[in-house]
């Protein structure tokens, strides 16, 4: 990823500085990486590792997904999309790309597929009114998680109410498209994109939280990232047991603060100083945190690093279905 962004860093004197106030924003997402899983056994391999049903991933539909340990704890959370019939791309934080690559390579030895970190691909985010982007507007998907695949480029609609699209592209496409987009878009920051991700209730797994959360703690069942019908995968027994037989005591909540941006894994405490959860991700005063469900609504929430600053509980943009006792007995 470094080599890609060395070639396509933002221009110093971009014409985007002169675009209108309501122009879309272009975010160079140097904080994410792309892995490729490719080969005749790619689907079979991924079905045995990922929480989503990979057979539902097509050139028109992407998905969030997680990869877990045998104990059901996540080692990665990512978006997966199909680039070619036997090629799938995974977008995830650059900080865990190498460790996840090593994890997958341990499991794929009996499958005819390869797992590669793509150094000549990058990801940009586009937010705002995208209709005026002549070069790509006709190909931008309109529904959540939908994708459009072209030669060396994938366009993926974010699963939220905001107008946002991820553009995954190789160096050849970037050399053609980025100069044009720079003239049509205002410069957007990674921090602005991260804030939109947080407000959309989209969690993440970072080095500080590896092997800490089960998928339901990050609300993945509400985001279409878990299939409870596809069969076995690593950690599936734990994930399914929690859905149908267990009681989920912690889940992810959306919080706001006075411009605090705590690091992943930072402790969240109540007014007595007792730890009740930890931060998943944050940006510009918006925080996603996994908290004890009872304490989240009954206690005053604080960050351990800033105990005098209160946290306000906000409503997530999607519904969380609680599993009823009757459903658990079925």
Short mmCIF file of C-alpha atoms in Angstrom, two decimals, residues 14-317:
data_model
loop_
_atom_site.label_atom_id
_atom_site.label_comp_id
_atom_site.label_asym_id
_atom_site.label_seq_id
_atom_site.Cartn_x
_atom_site.Cartn_y
_atom_site.Cartn_z
CA UNK A 14 -5.10 20.70 -6.13
CA UNK A 15 -7.80 22.43 -8.17
CA UNK A 16 -10.23 20.90 -5.69
CA UNK A 17 -9.57 23.95 -3.52
CA UNK A 18 -11.75 25.92 -5.96
CA UNK A 19 -14.72 23.55 -6.10
CA UNK A 20 -18.12 24.59 -4.74
CA UNK A 21 -19.05 24.19 -1.09
CA UNK A 22 -21.45 21.33 -1.85
CA UNK A 23 -18.93 19.37 -3.92
CA UNK A 24 -18.31 15.74 -2.97
CA UNK A 25 -15.25 14.96 -0.88
CA UNK A 26 -12.42 12.62 -1.85
CA UNK A 27 -10.72 10.79 1.02
CA UNK A 28 -7.41 9.04 0.34
CA UNK A 29 -7.71 6.10 2.72
CA UNK A 30 -4.08 5.28 3.37
CA UNK A 31 -5.15 3.63 6.63
CA UNK A 32 -6.61 0.54 4.91
CA UNK A 33 -5.18 -2.32 2.88
CA UNK A 34 -6.53 -4.85 0.39
CA UNK A 35 -5.93 -8.59 0.45
CA UNK A 36 -6.73 -10.85 -2.50
CA UNK A 37 -7.88 -14.45 -2.14
CA UNK A 38 -7.71 -16.10 -5.53
CA UNK A 39 -7.96 -19.59 -6.98
CA UNK A 40 -10.36 -22.46 -7.76
CA UNK A 41 -10.79 -23.27 -4.04
CA UNK A 42 -11.19 -19.65 -2.89
CA UNK A 43 -14.89 -19.93 -2.04
CA UNK A 44 -14.50 -23.29 -0.29
CA UNK A 45 -11.58 -21.95 1.76
CA UNK A 46 -13.38 -18.76 2.77
CA UNK A 47 -16.62 -20.57 3.65
CA UNK A 48 -14.69 -22.45 6.29
CA UNK A 49 -13.18 -19.29 7.78
CA UNK A 50 -15.55 -16.33 7.46
CA UNK A 51 -18.82 -15.51 9.22
CA UNK A 52 -20.72 -14.43 6.08
CA UNK A 53 -22.01 -16.74 3.36
CA UNK A 54 -19.36 -16.21 0.69
CA UNK A 55 -21.60 -17.80 -1.94
CA UNK A 56 -23.79 -14.68 -1.70
CA UNK A 57 -20.86 -12.43 -2.69
CA UNK A 58 -21.21 -11.52 -6.37
CA UNK A 59 -20.02 -8.83 -8.73
CA UNK A 60 -23.11 -6.88 -7.62
CA UNK A 61 -23.06 -7.51 -3.87
CA UNK A 62 -20.37 -7.12 -1.20
CA UNK A 63 -20.55 -7.89 2.50
CA UNK A 64 -19.01 -7.21 5.85
CA UNK A 65 -17.51 -10.34 7.40
CA UNK A 66 -15.34 -11.48 10.28
CA UNK A 67 -12.75 -14.17 10.78
CA UNK A 68 -12.58 -15.81 14.19
CA UNK A 69 -10.46 -18.05 16.35
CA UNK A 70 -11.87 -21.44 17.39
CA UNK A 71 -13.13 -19.64 20.51
CA UNK A 72 -15.19 -17.27 18.37
CA UNK A 73 -13.03 -14.19 18.96
CA UNK A 74 -12.39 -11.98 15.96
CA UNK A 75 -8.94 -11.68 14.42
CA UNK A 76 -10.26 -9.44 11.62
CA UNK A 77 -13.35 -7.56 10.51
CA UNK A 78 -13.42 -6.62 6.84
CA UNK A 79 -15.47 -5.91 3.75
CA UNK A 80 -15.30 -8.57 1.04
CA UNK A 81 -16.13 -8.11 -2.65
CA UNK A 82 -15.73 -10.16 -5.81
CA UNK A 83 -13.27 -8.76 -8.35
CA UNK A 84 -13.30 -11.72 -10.77
CA UNK A 85 -15.02 -15.15 -10.73
CA UNK A 86 -12.14 -16.69 -8.77
CA UNK A 87 -10.79 -13.52 -7.13
CA UNK A 88 -12.06 -11.82 -3.96
CA UNK A 89 -10.74 -8.65 -2.31
CA UNK A 90 -10.84 -7.92 1.41
CA UNK A 91 -10.54 -4.36 2.77
CA UNK A 92 -9.30 -4.02 6.36
CA UNK A 93 -7.10 -1.76 8.53
CA UNK A 94 -3.51 -1.63 7.36
CA UNK A 95 -2.33 -2.29 10.95
CA UNK A 96 -3.65 -5.86 10.94
CA UNK A 97 -3.12 -6.73 7.27
CA UNK A 98 0.11 -8.64 7.81
CA UNK A 99 -1.10 -10.54 10.86
CA UNK A 100 -4.32 -11.50 9.09
CA UNK A 101 -2.36 -12.58 6.02
CA UNK A 102 -0.27 -14.87 8.23
CA UNK A 103 -3.42 -16.19 9.93
CA UNK A 104 -5.08 -17.11 6.63
CA UNK A 105 -1.94 -18.71 5.28
CA UNK A 106 -1.94 -21.14 8.21
CA UNK A 107 -5.37 -22.44 7.18
CA UNK A 108 -5.14 -22.52 3.39
CA UNK A 109 -2.47 -25.22 2.99
CA UNK A 110 -5.01 -27.79 1.77
CA UNK A 111 -6.74 -25.45 -0.69
CA UNK A 112 -5.87 -24.37 -4.21
CA UNK A 113 -5.84 -20.64 -3.62
CA UNK A 114 -3.46 -17.83 -2.78
CA UNK A 115 -3.70 -14.98 -0.28
CA UNK A 116 -1.82 -11.83 -1.27
CA UNK A 117 -1.40 -8.30 0.06
CA UNK A 118 -2.03 -6.02 -2.93
CA UNK A 119 0.70 -3.38 -3.04
CA UNK A 120 -0.50 -1.85 -6.33
CA UNK A 121 -4.09 -1.24 -5.20
CA UNK A 122 -5.53 1.49 -2.98
CA UNK A 123 -8.84 2.66 -1.56
CA UNK A 124 -10.46 6.07 -1.77
CA UNK A 125 -13.67 7.18 -0.12
CA UNK A 126 -16.18 9.47 -1.82
CA UNK A 127 -18.78 11.27 0.29
CA UNK A 128 -21.48 13.84 -0.37
CA UNK A 129 -23.36 14.55 -3.59
CA UNK A 130 -21.83 12.08 -6.04
CA UNK A 131 -24.15 12.68 -8.98
CA UNK A 132 -21.81 15.21 -10.59
CA UNK A 133 -18.83 12.85 -10.86
CA UNK A 134 -19.08 12.31 -14.61
CA UNK A 135 -16.41 9.63 -14.83
CA UNK A 136 -18.06 7.20 -12.39
CA UNK A 137 -21.53 8.46 -11.41
CA UNK A 138 -23.34 6.12 -13.82
CA UNK A 139 -21.63 3.11 -12.23
CA UNK A 140 -22.14 4.05 -8.57
CA UNK A 141 -24.41 1.47 -6.87
CA UNK A 142 -27.53 2.84 -5.22
CA UNK A 143 -28.29 0.27 -2.49
CA UNK A 144 -26.37 -0.59 0.66
CA UNK A 145 -23.52 -3.09 0.18
CA UNK A 146 -24.07 -3.15 -3.59
CA UNK A 147 -20.98 -3.19 -5.79
CA UNK A 148 -19.98 -2.45 -9.36
CA UNK A 149 -16.93 -4.18 -10.83
CA UNK A 150 -14.84 -2.91 -13.74
CA UNK A 151 -11.34 -3.56 -15.01
CA UNK A 152 -9.09 -2.74 -12.07
CA UNK A 153 -11.81 -0.96 -10.10
CA UNK A 154 -14.63 -1.75 -7.67
CA UNK A 155 -17.26 0.73 -6.47
CA UNK A 156 -19.04 -0.24 -3.24
CA UNK A 157 -21.92 1.58 -1.58
CA UNK A 158 -21.54 1.97 2.18
CA UNK A 159 -24.32 0.47 4.34
CA UNK A 160 -25.57 3.70 5.88
CA UNK A 161 -27.89 6.63 5.25
CA UNK A 162 -25.07 8.93 4.20
CA UNK A 163 -24.08 9.20 0.55
CA UNK A 164 -20.78 7.33 0.62
CA UNK A 165 -18.94 5.05 -1.78
CA UNK A 166 -15.68 3.16 -1.48
CA UNK A 167 -13.56 2.98 -4.62
CA UNK A 168 -11.00 0.16 -4.72
CA UNK A 169 -8.67 0.63 -7.67
CA UNK A 170 -5.34 -0.48 -9.09
CA UNK A 171 -2.50 1.77 -10.18
CA UNK A 172 -3.59 1.92 -13.83
CA UNK A 173 -7.09 3.05 -12.91
CA UNK A 174 -5.77 5.46 -10.29
CA UNK A 175 -3.52 7.17 -12.84
CA UNK A 176 -6.59 7.82 -15.01
CA UNK A 177 -9.25 8.54 -12.41
CA UNK A 178 -7.60 10.36 -9.51
CA UNK A 179 -6.47 13.47 -11.45
CA UNK A 180 -10.03 13.93 -12.69
CA UNK A 181 -11.60 13.35 -9.28
CA UNK A 182 -9.16 15.81 -7.72
CA UNK A 183 -10.60 18.54 -9.93
CA UNK A 184 -14.20 17.66 -9.07
CA UNK A 185 -13.95 16.94 -5.35
CA UNK A 186 -12.96 18.81 -2.25
CA UNK A 187 -10.13 17.22 -0.28
CA UNK A 188 -11.50 15.02 2.49
CA UNK A 189 -9.47 13.68 5.40
CA UNK A 190 -9.19 10.19 6.83
CA UNK A 191 -10.53 11.59 10.11
CA UNK A 192 -13.69 12.87 8.39
CA UNK A 193 -14.26 9.46 6.79
CA UNK A 194 -13.64 7.70 10.09
CA UNK A 195 -16.23 9.92 11.77
CA UNK A 196 -18.79 8.90 9.14
CA UNK A 197 -17.88 5.24 9.71
CA UNK A 198 -18.37 5.62 13.46
CA UNK A 199 -21.69 7.45 13.07
CA UNK A 200 -22.79 4.61 10.79
CA UNK A 201 -22.20 2.16 13.63
CA UNK A 202 -19.50 0.23 11.77
CA UNK A 203 -17.02 -1.36 14.14
CA UNK A 204 -13.47 -2.45 13.42
CA UNK A 205 -10.76 -4.73 14.78
CA UNK A 206 -7.32 -3.25 15.48
CA UNK A 207 -4.13 -4.69 17.01
CA UNK A 208 -5.27 -3.48 20.44
CA UNK A 209 -8.53 -5.46 20.21
CA UNK A 210 -7.45 -8.62 18.40
CA UNK A 211 -9.00 -11.75 19.90
CA UNK A 212 -11.25 -9.66 22.19
CA UNK A 213 -14.72 -9.48 20.64
CA UNK A 214 -17.13 -12.10 19.33
CA UNK A 215 -19.00 -10.94 16.20
CA UNK A 216 -22.29 -10.17 17.96
CA UNK A 217 -20.52 -7.78 20.31
CA UNK A 218 -19.89 -5.55 17.27
CA UNK A 219 -23.51 -5.93 16.10
CA UNK A 220 -22.50 -7.88 13.01
CA UNK A 221 -25.74 -9.86 13.05
CA UNK A 222 -27.56 -6.56 12.36
CA UNK A 223 -25.24 -5.70 9.47
CA UNK A 224 -25.63 -8.86 7.39
CA UNK A 225 -22.14 -10.06 8.27
CA UNK A 226 -23.09 -13.38 9.90
CA UNK A 227 -24.84 -16.33 8.28
CA UNK A 228 -26.50 -18.71 10.71
CA UNK A 229 -27.48 -21.14 7.94
CA UNK A 230 -24.38 -21.76 5.85
CA UNK A 231 -22.71 -24.42 8.01
CA UNK A 232 -19.43 -24.75 9.82
CA UNK A 233 -16.56 -22.26 9.92
CA UNK A 234 -13.85 -21.61 12.48
CA UNK A 235 -15.55 -20.28 15.61
CA UNK A 236 -19.05 -21.05 14.27
CA UNK A 237 -20.07 -23.15 17.27
CA UNK A 238 -19.45 -20.25 19.67
CA UNK A 239 -21.15 -17.67 17.43
CA UNK A 240 -24.23 -19.85 16.89
CA UNK A 241 -24.47 -20.82 20.55
CA UNK A 242 -24.48 -17.16 21.53
CA UNK A 243 -27.26 -16.43 19.04
CA UNK A 244 -29.57 -19.25 20.04
CA UNK A 245 -28.60 -20.48 23.50
CA UNK A 246 -26.52 -17.80 25.18
CA UNK A 247 -27.14 -14.36 26.62
CA UNK A 248 -25.15 -11.55 25.07
CA UNK A 249 -24.11 -9.40 28.00
CA UNK A 250 -22.05 -6.89 25.98
CA UNK A 251 -22.60 -5.16 22.67
CA UNK A 252 -21.44 -2.09 20.78
CA UNK A 253 -22.96 1.33 21.52
CA UNK A 254 -22.55 4.74 19.91
CA UNK A 255 -21.36 7.54 22.19
CA UNK A 256 -20.41 11.17 21.85
CA UNK A 257 -17.88 13.21 23.82
CA UNK A 258 -16.23 16.64 23.88
CA UNK A 259 -13.89 16.03 20.94
CA UNK A 260 -12.23 13.07 22.63
CA UNK A 261 -10.86 10.38 20.33
CA UNK A 262 -9.68 7.50 22.54
CA UNK A 263 -7.59 4.72 21.07
CA UNK A 264 -9.08 1.27 20.45
CA UNK A 265 -9.12 -0.77 23.63
CA UNK A 266 -9.29 2.27 25.91
CA UNK A 267 -11.33 1.44 29.04
CA UNK A 268 -14.81 2.85 29.55
CA UNK A 269 -15.81 3.21 33.22
CA UNK A 270 -18.88 4.15 35.22
CA UNK A 271 -19.13 6.89 37.86
CA UNK A 272 -17.58 4.61 40.49
CA UNK A 273 -14.51 3.92 38.35
CA UNK A 274 -15.52 0.34 37.56
CA UNK A 275 -14.65 -0.81 34.06
CA UNK A 276 -17.76 -1.58 32.00
CA UNK A 277 -16.32 -1.85 28.50
CA UNK A 278 -13.75 -0.76 25.95
CA UNK A 279 -13.48 1.47 22.91
CA UNK A 280 -13.82 -0.13 19.46
CA UNK A 281 -12.99 2.93 17.34
CA UNK A 282 -13.43 6.70 17.55
CA UNK A 283 -13.09 9.90 15.57
CA UNK A 284 -13.71 13.58 16.31
CA UNK A 285 -15.73 13.09 19.46
CA UNK A 286 -17.76 10.13 18.20
CA UNK A 287 -17.06 6.78 19.83
CA UNK A 288 -18.09 3.17 19.32
CA UNK A 289 -17.58 1.06 22.43
CA UNK A 290 -18.50 -2.43 23.57
CA UNK A 291 -20.23 -2.03 26.94
CA UNK A 292 -22.07 -4.11 29.50
CA UNK A 293 -25.66 -3.78 28.26
CA UNK A 294 -27.14 -3.10 31.69
CA UNK A 295 -24.52 -0.53 32.65
CA UNK A 296 -24.71 1.32 29.33
CA UNK A 297 -28.21 2.59 30.01
CA UNK A 298 -28.16 2.74 33.83
CA UNK A 299 -24.76 4.25 34.60
CA UNK A 300 -22.96 7.52 33.95
CA UNK A 301 -20.32 6.75 31.32
CA UNK A 302 -16.74 7.99 31.37
CA UNK A 303 -13.40 7.27 29.77
CA UNK A 304 -10.73 6.07 32.17
CA UNK A 305 -8.27 8.48 30.54
CA UNK A 306 -10.66 11.44 30.99
CA UNK A 307 -12.89 10.65 33.98
CA UNK A 308 -14.22 14.21 34.29
CA UNK A 309 -15.68 14.23 30.77
CA UNK A 310 -19.09 12.64 30.41
CA UNK A 311 -20.15 10.48 27.47
CA UNK A 312 -23.60 10.72 25.93
CA UNK A 313 -25.38 7.66 24.58
CA UNK A 314 -26.61 8.07 20.98
CA UNK A 315 -28.97 5.96 18.91
CA UNK A 316 -27.41 3.61 16.38
CA UNK A 317 -28.62 3.95 12.77
#
